[in-house]
Coordinates of C-alpha atoms in Angstrom, one line a residue:
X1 CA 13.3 19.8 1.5
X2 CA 12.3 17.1 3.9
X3 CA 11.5 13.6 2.7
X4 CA 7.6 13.0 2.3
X5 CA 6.4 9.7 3.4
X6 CA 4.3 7.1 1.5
X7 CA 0.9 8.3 3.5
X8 CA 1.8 11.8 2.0
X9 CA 1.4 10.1 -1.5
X10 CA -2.7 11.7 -1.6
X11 CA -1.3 14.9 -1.2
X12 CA 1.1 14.7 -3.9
X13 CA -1.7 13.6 -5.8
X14 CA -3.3 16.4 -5.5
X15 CA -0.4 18.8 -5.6
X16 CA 0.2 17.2 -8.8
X17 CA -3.3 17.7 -10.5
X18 CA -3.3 21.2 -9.7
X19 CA 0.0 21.3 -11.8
X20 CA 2.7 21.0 -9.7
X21 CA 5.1 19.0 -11.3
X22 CA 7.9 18.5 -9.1
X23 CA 4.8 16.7 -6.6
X24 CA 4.5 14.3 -9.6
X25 CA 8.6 13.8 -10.0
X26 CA 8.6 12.7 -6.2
X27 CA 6.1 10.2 -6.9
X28 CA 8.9 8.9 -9.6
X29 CA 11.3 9.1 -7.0
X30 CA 9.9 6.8 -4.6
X31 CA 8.4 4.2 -6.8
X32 CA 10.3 3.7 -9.7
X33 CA 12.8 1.1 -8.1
X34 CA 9.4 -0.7 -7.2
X35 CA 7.8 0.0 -11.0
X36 CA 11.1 -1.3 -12.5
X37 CA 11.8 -4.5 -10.3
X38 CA 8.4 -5.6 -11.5
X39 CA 9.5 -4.8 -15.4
X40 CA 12.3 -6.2 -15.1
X41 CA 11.0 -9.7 -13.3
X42 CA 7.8 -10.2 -15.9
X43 CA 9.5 -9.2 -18.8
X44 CA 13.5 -9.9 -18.5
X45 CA 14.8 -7.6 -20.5
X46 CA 16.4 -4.5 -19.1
X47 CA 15.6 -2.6 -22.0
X48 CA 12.1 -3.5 -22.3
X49 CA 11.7 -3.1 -18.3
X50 CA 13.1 0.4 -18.8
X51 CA 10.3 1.3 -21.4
X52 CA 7.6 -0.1 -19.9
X53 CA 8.3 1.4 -16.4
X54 CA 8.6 4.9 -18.6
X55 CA 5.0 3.7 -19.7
X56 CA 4.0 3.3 -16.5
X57 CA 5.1 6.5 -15.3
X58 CA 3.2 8.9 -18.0
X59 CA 0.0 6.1 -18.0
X60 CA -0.3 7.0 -14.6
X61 CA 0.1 10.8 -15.0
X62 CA -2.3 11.3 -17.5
X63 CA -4.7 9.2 -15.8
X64 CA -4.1 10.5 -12.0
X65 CA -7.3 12.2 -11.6
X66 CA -8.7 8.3 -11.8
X67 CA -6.8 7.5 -8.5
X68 CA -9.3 7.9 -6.0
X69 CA -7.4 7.1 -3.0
X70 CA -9.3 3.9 -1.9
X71 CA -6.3 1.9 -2.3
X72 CA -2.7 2.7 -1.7
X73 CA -1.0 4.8 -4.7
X74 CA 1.6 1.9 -4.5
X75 CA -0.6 -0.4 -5.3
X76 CA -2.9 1.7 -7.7
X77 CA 0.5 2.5 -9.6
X78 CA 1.5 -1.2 -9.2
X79 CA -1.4 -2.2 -11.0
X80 CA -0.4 -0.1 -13.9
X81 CA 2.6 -1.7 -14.4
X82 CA 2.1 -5.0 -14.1
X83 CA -0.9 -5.1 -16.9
X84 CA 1.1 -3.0 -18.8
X85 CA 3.7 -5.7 -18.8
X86 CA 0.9 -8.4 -19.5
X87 CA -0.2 -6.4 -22.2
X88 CA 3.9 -6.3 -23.9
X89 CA 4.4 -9.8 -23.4
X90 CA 1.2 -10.7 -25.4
X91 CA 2.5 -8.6 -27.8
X92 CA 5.8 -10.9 -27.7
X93 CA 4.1 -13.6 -27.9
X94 CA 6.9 -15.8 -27.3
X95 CA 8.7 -16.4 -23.6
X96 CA 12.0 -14.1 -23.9
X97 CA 15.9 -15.6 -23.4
X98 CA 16.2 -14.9 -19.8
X99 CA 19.2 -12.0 -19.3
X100 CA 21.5 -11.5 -16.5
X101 CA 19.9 -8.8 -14.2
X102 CA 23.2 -7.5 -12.5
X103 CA 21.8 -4.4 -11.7
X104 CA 18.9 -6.6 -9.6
X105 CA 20.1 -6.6 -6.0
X106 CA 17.9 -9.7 -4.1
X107 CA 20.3 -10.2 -1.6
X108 CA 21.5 -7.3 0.7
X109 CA 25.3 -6.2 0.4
X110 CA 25.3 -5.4 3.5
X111 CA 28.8 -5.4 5.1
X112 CA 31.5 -6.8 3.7
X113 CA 33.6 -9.1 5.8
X114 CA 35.7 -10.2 2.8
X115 CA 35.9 -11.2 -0.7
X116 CA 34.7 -14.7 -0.7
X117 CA 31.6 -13.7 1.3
X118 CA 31.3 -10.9 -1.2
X119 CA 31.7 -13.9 -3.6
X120 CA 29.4 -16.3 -2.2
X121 CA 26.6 -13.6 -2.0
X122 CA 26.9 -13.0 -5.4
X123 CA 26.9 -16.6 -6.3
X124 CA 23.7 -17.5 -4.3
X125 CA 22.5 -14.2 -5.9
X126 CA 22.7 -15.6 -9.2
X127 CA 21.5 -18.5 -8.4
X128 CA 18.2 -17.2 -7.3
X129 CA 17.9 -14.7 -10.1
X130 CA 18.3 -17.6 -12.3
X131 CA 15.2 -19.5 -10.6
X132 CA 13.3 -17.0 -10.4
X133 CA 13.3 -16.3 -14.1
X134 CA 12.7 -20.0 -14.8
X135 CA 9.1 -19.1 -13.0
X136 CA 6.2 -17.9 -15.1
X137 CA 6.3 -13.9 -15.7
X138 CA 3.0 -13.8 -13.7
X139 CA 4.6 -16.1 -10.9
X140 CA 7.8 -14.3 -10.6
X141 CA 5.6 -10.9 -10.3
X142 CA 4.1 -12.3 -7.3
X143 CA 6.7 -13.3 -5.7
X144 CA 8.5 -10.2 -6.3
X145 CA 5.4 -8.5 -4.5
X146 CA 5.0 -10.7 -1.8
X147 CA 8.9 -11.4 -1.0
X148 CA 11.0 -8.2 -2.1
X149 CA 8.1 -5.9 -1.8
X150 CA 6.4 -7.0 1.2
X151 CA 3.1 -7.0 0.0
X152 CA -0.1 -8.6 1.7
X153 CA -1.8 -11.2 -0.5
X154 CA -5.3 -9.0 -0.8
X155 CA -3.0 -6.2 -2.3
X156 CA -1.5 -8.6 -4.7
X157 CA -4.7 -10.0 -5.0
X158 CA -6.3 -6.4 -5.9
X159 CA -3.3 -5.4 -8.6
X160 CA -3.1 -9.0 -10.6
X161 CA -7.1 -9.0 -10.2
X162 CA -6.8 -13.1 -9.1
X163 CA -8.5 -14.7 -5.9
X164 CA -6.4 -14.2 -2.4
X165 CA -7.3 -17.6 -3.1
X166 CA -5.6 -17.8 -6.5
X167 CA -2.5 -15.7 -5.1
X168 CA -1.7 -18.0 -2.2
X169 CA -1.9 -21.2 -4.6
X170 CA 0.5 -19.8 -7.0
X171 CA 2.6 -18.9 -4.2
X172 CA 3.0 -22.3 -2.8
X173 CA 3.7 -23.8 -6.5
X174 CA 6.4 -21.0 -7.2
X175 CA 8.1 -21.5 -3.8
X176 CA 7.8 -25.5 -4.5
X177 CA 9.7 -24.5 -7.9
X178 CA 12.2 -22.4 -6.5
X179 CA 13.0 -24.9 -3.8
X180 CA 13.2 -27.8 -6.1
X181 CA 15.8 -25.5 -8.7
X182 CA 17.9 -24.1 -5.8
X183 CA 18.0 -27.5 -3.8
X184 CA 20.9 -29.1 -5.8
X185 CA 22.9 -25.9 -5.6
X186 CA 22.5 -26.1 -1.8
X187 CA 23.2 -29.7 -1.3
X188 CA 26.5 -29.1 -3.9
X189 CA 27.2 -26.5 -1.0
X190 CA 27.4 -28.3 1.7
X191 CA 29.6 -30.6 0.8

């Protein structure tokens, strides 16, 4: 079976509410990394991210014949997720202990030309892991959308229902943040 490409994702749709199932499971296929990175960045907890990108999953099955195709099914889907995360950390009520994400890949492997660059990677990985959950859950989301998943500020703008306005100043404060935690860890670097 050949791959189906994100502008095939209407189709699938409509595969899927006709009752093909297996339409749906490619959905699942191609976004969960996506539905899961978000989990895992607002709510930092593996376990939790798990759930609630579970949640995500059958919230948006049995609400599919909603999507109406004016938006990206990314992006309709991504919405879904991140206010389902909203809505489990109000439920928390309190900010989480921030857990090591070792299955989160920010940094490409890549090839391997040894094992202190294999070392270094994954020290500079942890290091920005580490400021990026020092961020606000909402602020980390965004820049998990706009950095890792490459998305424009009016579609981060649509799923987080803020400004492009809004977006673009809590982009420049995060990057100020992460700057100002990963700056000593550079400088101690270089020397």
């Amino acid at each position: 079976m050949r791959q189906m490409m994100p502008s095939e994702d209407p189709v699938l749709v409509k595969r899927t509410l006709s009752g093909d199932t297996q339409a749906f499971e490619c959905l699942v296929e191609r976004y969960k990394h996506m539905v899961f990175t978000l989990a895992v960045r607002m709510l930092r907890n593996r376990e939790e991210a798990e759930e609630s990108a579970q949640d995500t999953f059958l919230k948006a099955y049995k609400n599919l014949e909603s999507y109406r195709g004016g938006a990206r099914f990314s992006t309709w889907l991504y919405k879904i997720a991140y206010h389902h995360c909203l809505d489990q950390l109000k439920k928390r009520k309190s900010r989480p202990e921030t857990t090591d994400l070792d299955s989160q890949r920010i940094i490409s492997q890549g090839y391997e030309a040894g094992i202190l660059d294999k070392m270094e990677r994954d020290h500079r990985q942890h290091h920005i892991r580490v400021a990026i959950q020092s961020l606000a859950e909402q602020d980390a989301a965004i820049i998990t959308m706009y950095y890792f998943e490459e998305w424009s500020i009016k579609e981060i703008s649509e799923v987080t229902e803020l400004s492009p306005q809004v977006v673009k100043v809590r982009l420049f404060r995060s990057r100020k943040q992460l700057a100002s935690s990963l700056r000593p860890i550079l400088e101690a670097e270089k020397q």
